[in-house]
Coordinates of C-alpha atoms and ligand atoms in Angstrom, one line a residue:
X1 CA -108.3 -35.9 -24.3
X2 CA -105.6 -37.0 -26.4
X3 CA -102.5 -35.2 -27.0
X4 CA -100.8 -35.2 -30.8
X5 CA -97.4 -34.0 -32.3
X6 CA -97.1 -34.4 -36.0
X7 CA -93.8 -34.8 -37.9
X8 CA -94.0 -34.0 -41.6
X9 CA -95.7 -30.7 -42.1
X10 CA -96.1 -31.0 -45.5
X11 CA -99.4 -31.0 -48.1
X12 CA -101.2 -34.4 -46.2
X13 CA -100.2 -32.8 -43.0
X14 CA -102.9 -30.0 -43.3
X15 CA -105.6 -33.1 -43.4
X16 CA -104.8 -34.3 -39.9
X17 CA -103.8 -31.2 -38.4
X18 CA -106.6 -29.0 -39.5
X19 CA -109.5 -31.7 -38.9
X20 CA -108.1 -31.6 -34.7
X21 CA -108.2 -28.0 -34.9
X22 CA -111.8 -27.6 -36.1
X23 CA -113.8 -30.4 -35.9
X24 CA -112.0 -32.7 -32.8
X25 CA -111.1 -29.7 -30.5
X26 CA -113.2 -31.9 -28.0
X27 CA -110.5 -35.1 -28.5
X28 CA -107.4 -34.3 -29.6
X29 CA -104.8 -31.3 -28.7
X30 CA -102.1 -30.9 -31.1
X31 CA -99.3 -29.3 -29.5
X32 CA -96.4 -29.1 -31.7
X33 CA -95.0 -29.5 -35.8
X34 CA -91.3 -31.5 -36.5
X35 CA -90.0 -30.9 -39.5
X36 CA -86.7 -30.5 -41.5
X37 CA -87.8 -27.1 -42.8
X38 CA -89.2 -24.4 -40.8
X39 CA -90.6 -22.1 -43.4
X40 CA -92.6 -25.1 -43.8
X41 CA -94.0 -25.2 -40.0
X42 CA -94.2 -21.4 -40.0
X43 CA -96.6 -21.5 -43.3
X44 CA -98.8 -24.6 -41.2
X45 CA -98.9 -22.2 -38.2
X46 CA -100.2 -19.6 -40.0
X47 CA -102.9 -21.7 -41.6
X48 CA -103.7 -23.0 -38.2
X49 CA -104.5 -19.0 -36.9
X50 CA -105.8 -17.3 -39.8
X51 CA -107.8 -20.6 -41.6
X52 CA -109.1 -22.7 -38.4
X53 CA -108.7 -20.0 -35.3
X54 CA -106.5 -22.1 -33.8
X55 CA -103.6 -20.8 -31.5
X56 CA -100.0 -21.2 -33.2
X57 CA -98.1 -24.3 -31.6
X58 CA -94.5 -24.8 -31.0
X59 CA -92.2 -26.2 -33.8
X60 CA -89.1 -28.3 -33.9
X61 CA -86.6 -29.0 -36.0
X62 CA -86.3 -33.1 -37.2
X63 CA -83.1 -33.3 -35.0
X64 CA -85.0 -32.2 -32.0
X65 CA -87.6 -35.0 -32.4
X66 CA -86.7 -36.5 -29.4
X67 CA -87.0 -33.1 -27.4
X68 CA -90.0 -32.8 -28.9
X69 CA -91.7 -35.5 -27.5
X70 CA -89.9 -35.4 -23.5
X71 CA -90.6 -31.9 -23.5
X72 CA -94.5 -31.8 -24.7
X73 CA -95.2 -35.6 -24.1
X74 CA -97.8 -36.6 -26.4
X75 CA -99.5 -39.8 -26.7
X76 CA -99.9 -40.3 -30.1
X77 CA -97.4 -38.6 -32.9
X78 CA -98.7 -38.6 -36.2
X79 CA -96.0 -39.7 -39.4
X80 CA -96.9 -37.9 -42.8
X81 CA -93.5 -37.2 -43.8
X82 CA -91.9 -38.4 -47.0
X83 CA -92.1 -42.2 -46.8
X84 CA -88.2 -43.1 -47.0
X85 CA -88.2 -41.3 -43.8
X86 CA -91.6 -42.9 -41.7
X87 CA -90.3 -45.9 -39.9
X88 CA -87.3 -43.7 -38.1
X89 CA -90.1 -41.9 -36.3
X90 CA -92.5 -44.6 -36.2
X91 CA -89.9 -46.6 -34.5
X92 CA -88.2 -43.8 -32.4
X93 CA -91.8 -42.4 -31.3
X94 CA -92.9 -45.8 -30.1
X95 CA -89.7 -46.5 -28.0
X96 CA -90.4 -42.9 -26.3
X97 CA -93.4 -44.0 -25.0
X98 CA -96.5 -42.8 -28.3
X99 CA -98.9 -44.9 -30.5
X100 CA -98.4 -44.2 -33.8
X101 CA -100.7 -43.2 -37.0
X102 CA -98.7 -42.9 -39.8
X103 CA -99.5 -42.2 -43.4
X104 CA -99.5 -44.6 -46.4
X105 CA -97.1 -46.2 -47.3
X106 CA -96.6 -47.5 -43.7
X107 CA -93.0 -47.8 -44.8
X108 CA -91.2 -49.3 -48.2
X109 CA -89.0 -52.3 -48.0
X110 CA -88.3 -55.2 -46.1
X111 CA -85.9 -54.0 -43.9
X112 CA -87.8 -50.9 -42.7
X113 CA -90.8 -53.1 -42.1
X114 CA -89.1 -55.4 -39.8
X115 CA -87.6 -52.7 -37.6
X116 CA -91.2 -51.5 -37.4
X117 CA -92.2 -55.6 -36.3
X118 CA -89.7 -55.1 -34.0
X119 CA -89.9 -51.8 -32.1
X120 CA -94.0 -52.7 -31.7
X121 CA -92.5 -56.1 -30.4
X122 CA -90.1 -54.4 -28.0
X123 CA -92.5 -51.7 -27.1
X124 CA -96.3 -52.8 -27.4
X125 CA -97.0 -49.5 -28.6
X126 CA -99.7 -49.4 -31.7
X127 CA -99.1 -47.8 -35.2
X128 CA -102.3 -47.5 -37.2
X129 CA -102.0 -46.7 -41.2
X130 CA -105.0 -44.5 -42.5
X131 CA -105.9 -46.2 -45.6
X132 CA -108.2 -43.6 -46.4
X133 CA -109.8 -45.2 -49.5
X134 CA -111.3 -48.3 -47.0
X135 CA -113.9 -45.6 -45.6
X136 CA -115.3 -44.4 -49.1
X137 CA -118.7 -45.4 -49.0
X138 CA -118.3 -46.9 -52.8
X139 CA -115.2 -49.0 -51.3
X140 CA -116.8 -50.1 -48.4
X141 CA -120.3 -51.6 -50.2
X142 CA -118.0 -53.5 -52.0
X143 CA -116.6 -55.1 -49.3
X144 CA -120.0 -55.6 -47.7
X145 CA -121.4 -57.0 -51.1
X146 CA -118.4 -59.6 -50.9
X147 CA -118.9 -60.2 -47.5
X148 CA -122.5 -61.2 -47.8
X149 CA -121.9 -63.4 -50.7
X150 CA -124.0 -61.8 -53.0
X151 CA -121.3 -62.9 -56.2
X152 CA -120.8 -66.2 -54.4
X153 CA -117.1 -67.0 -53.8
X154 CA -114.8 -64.4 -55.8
X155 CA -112.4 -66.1 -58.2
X156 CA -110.8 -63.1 -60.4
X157 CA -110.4 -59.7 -60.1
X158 CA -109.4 -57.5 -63.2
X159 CA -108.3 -54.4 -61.6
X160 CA -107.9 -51.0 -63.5
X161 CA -106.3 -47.9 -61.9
X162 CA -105.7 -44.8 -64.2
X163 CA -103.8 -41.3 -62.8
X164 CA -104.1 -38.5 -65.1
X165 CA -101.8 -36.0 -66.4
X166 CA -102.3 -33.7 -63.4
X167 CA -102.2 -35.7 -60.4
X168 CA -100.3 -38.7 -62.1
X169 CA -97.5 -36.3 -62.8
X170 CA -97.0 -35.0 -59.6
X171 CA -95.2 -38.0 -58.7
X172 CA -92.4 -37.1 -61.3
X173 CA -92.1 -33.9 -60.2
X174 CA -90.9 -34.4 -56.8
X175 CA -89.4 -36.7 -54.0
X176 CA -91.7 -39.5 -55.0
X177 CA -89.7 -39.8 -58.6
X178 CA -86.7 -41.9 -57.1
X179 CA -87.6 -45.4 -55.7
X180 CA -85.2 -44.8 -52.5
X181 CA -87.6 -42.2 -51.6
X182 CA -91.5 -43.6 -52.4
X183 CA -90.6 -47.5 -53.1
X184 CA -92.2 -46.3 -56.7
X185 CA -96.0 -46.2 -57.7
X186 CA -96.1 -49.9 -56.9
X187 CA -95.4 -49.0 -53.4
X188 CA -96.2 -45.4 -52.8
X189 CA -99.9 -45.3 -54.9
X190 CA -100.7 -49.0 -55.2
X191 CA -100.6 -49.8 -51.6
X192 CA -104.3 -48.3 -51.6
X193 CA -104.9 -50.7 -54.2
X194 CA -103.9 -53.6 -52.6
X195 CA -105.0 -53.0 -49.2
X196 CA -108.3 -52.6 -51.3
X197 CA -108.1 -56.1 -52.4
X198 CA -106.8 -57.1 -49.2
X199 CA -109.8 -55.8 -47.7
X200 CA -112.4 -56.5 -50.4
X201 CA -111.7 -59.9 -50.1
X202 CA -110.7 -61.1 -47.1
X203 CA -107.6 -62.5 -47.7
X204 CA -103.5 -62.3 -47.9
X205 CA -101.6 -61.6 -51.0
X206 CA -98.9 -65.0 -51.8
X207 CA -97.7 -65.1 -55.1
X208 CA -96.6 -61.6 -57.2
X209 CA -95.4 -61.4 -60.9
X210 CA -94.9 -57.5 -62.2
X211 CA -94.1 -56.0 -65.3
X212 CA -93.8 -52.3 -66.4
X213 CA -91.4 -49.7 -66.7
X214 CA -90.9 -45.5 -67.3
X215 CA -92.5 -45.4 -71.1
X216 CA -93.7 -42.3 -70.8
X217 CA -92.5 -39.4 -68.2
X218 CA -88.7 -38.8 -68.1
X219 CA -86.1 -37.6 -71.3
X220 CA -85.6 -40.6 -73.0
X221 CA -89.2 -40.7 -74.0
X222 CA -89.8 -37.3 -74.6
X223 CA -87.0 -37.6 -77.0
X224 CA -87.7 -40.7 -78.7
X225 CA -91.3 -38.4 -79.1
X226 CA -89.7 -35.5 -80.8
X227 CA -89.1 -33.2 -78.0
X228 CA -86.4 -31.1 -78.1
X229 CA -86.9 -28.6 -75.2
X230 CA -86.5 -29.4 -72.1
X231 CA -85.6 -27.6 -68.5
X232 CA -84.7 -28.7 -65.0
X233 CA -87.6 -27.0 -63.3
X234 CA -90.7 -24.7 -64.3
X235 CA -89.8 -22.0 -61.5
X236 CA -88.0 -19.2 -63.8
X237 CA -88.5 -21.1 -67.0
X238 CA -89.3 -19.8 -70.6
X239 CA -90.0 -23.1 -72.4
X240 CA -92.0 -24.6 -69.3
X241 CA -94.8 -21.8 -70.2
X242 CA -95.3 -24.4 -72.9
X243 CA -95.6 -27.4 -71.3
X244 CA -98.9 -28.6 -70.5
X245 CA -97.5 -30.5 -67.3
X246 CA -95.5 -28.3 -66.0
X247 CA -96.6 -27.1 -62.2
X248 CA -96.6 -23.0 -61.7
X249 CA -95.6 -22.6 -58.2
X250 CA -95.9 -18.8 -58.2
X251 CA -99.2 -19.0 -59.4
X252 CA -100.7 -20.4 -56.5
X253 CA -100.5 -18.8 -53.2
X254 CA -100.3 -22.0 -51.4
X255 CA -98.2 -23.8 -53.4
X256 CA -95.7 -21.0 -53.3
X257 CA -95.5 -20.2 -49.6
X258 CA -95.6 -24.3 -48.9
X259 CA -92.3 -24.9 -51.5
X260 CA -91.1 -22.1 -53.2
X261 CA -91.0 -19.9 -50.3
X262 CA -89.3 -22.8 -48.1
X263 CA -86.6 -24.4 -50.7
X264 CA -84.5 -22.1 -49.3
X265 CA -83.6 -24.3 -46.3
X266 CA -83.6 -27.4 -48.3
X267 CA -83.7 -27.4 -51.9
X268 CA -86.9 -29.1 -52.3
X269 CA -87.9 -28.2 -55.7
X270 CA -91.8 -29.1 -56.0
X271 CA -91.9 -27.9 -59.9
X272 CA -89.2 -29.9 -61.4
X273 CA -89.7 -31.1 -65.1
X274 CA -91.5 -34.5 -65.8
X275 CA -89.7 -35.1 -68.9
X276 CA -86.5 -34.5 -66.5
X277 CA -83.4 -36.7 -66.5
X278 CA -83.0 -39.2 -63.2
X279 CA -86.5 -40.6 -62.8
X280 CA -86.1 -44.2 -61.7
X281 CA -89.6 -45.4 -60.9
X282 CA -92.4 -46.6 -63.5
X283 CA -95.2 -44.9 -65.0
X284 CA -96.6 -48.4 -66.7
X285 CA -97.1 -51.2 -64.3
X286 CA -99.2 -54.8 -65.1
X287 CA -99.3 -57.2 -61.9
X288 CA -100.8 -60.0 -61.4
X289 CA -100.8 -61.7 -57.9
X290 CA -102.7 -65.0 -56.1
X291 CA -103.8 -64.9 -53.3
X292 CA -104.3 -67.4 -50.2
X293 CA -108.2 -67.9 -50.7
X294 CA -107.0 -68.8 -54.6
X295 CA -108.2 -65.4 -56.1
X296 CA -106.5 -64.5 -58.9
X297 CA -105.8 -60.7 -59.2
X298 CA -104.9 -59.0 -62.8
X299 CA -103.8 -55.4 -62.0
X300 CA -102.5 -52.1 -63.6
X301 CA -101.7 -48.6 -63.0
X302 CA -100.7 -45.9 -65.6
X303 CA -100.2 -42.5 -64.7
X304 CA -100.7 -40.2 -68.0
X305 CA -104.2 -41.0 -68.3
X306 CA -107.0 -38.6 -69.5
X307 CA -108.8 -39.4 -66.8
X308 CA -108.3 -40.4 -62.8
X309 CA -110.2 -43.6 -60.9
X310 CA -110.8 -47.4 -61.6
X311 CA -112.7 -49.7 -62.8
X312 CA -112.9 -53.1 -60.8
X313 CA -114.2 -56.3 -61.9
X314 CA -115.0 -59.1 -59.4
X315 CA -115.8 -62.5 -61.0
X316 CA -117.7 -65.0 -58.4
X317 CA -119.5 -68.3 -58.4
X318 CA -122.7 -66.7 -58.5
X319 CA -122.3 -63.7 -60.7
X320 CA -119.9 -60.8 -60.9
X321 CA -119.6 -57.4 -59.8
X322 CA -118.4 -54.0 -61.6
X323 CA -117.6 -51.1 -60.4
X324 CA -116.3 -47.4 -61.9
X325 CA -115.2 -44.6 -60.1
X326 CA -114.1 -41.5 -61.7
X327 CA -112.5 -39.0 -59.4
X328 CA -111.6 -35.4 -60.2
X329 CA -108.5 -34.0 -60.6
X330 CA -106.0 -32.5 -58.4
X331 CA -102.5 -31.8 -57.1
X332 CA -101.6 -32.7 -53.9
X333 CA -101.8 -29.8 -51.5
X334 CA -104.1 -27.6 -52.4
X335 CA -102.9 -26.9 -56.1
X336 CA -106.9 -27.2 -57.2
X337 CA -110.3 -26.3 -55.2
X338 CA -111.6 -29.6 -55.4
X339 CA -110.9 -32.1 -52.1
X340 CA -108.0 -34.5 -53.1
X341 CA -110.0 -37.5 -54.9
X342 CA -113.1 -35.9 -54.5
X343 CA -115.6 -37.9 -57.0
X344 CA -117.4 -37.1 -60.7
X345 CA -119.0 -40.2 -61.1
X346 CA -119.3 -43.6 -59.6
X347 CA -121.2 -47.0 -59.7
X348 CA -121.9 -50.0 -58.9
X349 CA -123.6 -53.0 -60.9
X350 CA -124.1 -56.4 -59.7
X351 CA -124.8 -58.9 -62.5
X352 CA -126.4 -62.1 -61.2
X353 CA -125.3 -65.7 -62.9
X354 CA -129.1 -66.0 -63.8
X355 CA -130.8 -62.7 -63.1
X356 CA -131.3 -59.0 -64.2
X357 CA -128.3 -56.9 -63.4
X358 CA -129.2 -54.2 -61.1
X359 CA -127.6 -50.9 -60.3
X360 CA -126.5 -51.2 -56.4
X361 CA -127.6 -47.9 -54.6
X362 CA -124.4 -45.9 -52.6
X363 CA -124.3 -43.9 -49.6
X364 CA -123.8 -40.4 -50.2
X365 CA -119.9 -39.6 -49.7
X366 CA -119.1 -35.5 -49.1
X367 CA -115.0 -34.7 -49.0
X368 CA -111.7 -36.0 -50.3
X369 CA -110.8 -40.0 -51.8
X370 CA -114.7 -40.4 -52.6
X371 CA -116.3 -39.3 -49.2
X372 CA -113.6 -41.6 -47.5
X373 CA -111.9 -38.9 -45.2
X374 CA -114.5 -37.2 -42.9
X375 CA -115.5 -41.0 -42.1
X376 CA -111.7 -41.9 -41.3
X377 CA -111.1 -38.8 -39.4
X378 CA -113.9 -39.6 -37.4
X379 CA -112.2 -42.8 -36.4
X380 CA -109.1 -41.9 -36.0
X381 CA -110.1 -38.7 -33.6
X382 CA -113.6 -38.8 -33.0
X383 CA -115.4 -40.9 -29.8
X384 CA -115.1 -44.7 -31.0
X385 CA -118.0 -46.1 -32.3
X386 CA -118.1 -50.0 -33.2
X387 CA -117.5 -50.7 -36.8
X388 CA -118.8 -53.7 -38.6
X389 CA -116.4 -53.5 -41.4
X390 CA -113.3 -53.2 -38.9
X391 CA -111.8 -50.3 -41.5
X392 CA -109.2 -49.0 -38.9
X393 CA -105.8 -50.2 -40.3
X394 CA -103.4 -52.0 -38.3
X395 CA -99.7 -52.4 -38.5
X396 CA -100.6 -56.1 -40.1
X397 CA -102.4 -54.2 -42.8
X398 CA -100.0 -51.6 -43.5
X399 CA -97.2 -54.6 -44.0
X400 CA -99.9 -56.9 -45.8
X401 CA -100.5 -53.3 -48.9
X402 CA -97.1 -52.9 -49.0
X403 CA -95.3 -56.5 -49.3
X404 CA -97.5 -57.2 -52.8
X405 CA -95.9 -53.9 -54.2
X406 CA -92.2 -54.8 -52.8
X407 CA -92.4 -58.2 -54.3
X408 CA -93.8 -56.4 -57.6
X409 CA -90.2 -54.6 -57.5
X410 CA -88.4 -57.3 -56.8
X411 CA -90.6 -59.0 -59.6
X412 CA -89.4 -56.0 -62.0
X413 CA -85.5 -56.7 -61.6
X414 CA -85.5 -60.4 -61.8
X415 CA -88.5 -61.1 -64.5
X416 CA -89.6 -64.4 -62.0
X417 CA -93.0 -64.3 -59.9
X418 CA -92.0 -63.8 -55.9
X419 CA -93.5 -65.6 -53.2
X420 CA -94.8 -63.4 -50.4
X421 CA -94.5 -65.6 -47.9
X422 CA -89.8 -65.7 -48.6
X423 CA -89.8 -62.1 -48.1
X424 CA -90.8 -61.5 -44.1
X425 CA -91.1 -64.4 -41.4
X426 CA -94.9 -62.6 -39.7
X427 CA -97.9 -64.3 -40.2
X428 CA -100.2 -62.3 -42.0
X429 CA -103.5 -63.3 -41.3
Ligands
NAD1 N1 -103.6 -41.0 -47.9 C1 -103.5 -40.2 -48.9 O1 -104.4 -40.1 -49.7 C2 -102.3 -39.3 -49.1 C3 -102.3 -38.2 -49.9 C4 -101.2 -37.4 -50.0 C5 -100.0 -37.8 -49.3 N2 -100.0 -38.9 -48.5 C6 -98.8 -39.3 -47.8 O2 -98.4 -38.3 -46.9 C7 -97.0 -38.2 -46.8 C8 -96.5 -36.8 -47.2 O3 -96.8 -36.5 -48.5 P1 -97.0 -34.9 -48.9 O4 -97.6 -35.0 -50.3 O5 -97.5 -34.1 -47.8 O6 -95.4 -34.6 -49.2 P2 -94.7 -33.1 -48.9 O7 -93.5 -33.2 -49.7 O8 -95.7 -32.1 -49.2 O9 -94.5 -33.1 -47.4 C9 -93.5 -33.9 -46.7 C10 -93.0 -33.1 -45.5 O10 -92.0 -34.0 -44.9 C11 -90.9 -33.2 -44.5 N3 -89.7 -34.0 -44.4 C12 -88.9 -34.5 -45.3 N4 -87.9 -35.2 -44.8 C13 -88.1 -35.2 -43.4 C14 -87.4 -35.7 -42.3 N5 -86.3 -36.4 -42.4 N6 -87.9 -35.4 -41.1 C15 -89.0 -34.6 -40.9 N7 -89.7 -34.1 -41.9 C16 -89.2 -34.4 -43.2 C17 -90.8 -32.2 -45.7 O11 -90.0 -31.1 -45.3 C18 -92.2 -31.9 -45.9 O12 -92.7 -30.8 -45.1 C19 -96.4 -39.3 -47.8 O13 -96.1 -40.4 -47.1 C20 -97.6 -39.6 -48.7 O14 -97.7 -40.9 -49.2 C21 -101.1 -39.7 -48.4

């Protein structure tokens, strides 16, 4: 049996934590919670006793890390802190002797990424990234439809991915709304999308060319619109009651004793305004990126959409595939009943070069991002089965997501296409 700390007790963290507390007790002991705030660890405690029936564990504060991990010695620690903040402990867990499984993104520039290269280089430890959205059963007859040629040889992808007005916003609410802290949507939300493609296809991302910008979300726009009430935060606030985006801490139990119960400690305000001053990532984003096997790759992500999910459209030498996938709504952390990207509709159509198209039949998927989590929990904690689709993310594949969506930024300051291969000296496939 394995034994697991985690570090960023947070909304994800309840995902990991409370899947080893009910359904891997036979695999996995988690022994301890690290975070900055410990209203936040208390609140994950409680859940652990009074949801799953799981004894409480010890906490320790993020400056203890280190006497966290001599004093209960796991062997894996698991990362779903804010993702400015995952390669410290990814690195620093990995030189104290743990493999790593760390959330998306694996981490969000260039530097970070190569002192991750380097402490697995130094150490030999392992850091796996759970892309979560491989495992949907949707995602991964895609891949198996490509694999087995069925379109022929893929040539263009047109790639459509809309976040809605709950669930798009709360990345302007919070931590995710400044690029020092999330790497913006580009890096933060489309490194799903691109380890997708990665994945789907086969291949390595080389040349990236982005456009976009905040045209929606933040002041400026909502003046430029009319709007001439604003506040700072909903918590408190008369003319939030109005405002259709505004997040209600108090009015959910969860919410309130995850954030507005902890801020205390650390001024984390959960609830702050979308039309807000000091937003600095994009809510608009066009990219289009080649790729080594030639594929061409037309992208975009908005995040005030009336709906959430894609559409993907795969363009071969013998036909062309098209998928939709419309997921419901949430807010991270338990703000809605629903599982986080749990689905409403999906499907999948191949259309033959000289045949009938024909509805392609999908594997039931139960649970959050499209019936993709239970099936990655099971490989991350469950007795390892072989897997023909080799889904389990490496360190290669968490760099590989993320380097499209870092040369898309780079892309956005400059107005010039980036080459992936200038940006980090690893070979990628
Ligand atoms: N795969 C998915 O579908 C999915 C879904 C949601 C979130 N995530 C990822 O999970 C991570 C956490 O997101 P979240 O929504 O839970 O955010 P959150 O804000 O709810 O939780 C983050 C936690 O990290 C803690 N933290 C902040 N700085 C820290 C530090 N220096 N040291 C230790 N702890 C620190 C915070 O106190 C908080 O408890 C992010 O990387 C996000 O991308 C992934």
């Amino acid at each position: 049996m394995k034994k697991y700390v985690l570090v960023g007790a947070g909304g994800r963290a309840e995902f990991f934590y409370g899947a080893m507390a009910k359904d891997y007790r036979e695999t996995c002991q988690l022994v301890a919670f690290c975070d900055v705030n410990q209203t936040r660890m208390n609140y994950a405690n409680q859940l652990l006793e009074e949801k799953y029936n799981h004894p409480q564990i010890s906490t320790y504060l993020a400056s203890d890390f280190d006497r966290m991990i001599e004093t209960e010695k796991p062997d894996v620690v698991i990362v779903t802190t804010i993702d400015r903040t995952h390669h410290t402990y990814i690195v620093r867990a990995m030189e104290l002797g743990c493999d790593v499984i760390t959330e998306k993104p694996m981490t969000m520039d260039i530097e970070k990424s190569q002192e991750i290269l380097d402490g697995i280089e130094r150490t030999g430890r392992e850091v796996r990234v759970t892309f979560n959205y491989r495992y949907a059963p949707h995602n991964t007859k895609i891949r198996e439809l490509i694999r087995d040629g069925v379109i022929g040889e893929v040539k263009s992808v047109h790639f459509e991915w809309a976040l809605d007005t709950q669930h798009g916003a709360d990345y302007f609410r919070r931590w995710h709304r400044n690029k020092a802290n999330s790497g913006g949507l580009l890096v933060h939300k489309s490194t799903h999308h691109f380890d997708l493609m990665n994945f789907w296809l086969d291949t390595t991302p080389e040349t990236v060319y982005a456009t976009g910008g905040l045209h929606f979300y933040g002041k400026e726009n909502a003046e430029k619109r009319g709007e001439t009430r604003f506040y700072q935060r909903a918590h408190g606030s008369e003319v939030a009651k109005d405002d259709p985006f505004a997040l209600h801490l108090e009015e959910n139990p969860h919410l309130k004793a995850m954030y507005l119960d902890a801020e205390k400690e650390d001024g984390y305000q959960r609830d702050q305004s979308v039309f807000g001053d000091g937003i600095d990532i994009e809510d608009t984003l066009g990219v289009n990126v080649t790729y080594k096997n030639k594929a061409i790759l037309t992208y975009s992500l908005n995040a005030y959409q009336p709906w959430e999910g894609f559409r993907v459209h795969f363009n071969g030498t013998k036909g062309r595939i098209e998928a939709v996938v419309v997921e419901r709504s949430y807010i991270n952390s338990g703000g809605e009943k629903a599982d986080e990207g749990s689905l409403e509709a999906r499907s999948i159509r191949v259309l033959p070069m000289f045949d009938a198209p024909y509805e392609v039949e999908i594997e039931d998927g139960e649970g959050g991002h499209g019936g993709g989590d239970p099936v990655l929990l099971q490989d991350l904690f469950g007795v390892p089965v072989e897997d023909e689709f080799n889904r389990a993310a490496s360190h290669i594949d968490g760099i590989k997501s993320i380097l499209t969506g870092i040369a898309g930024n780079i892309s956005l300051k400059t107005g010039q296409a980036v080459k992936v291969s200038d940006l980090l000296d690893i070979k990628l496939d």
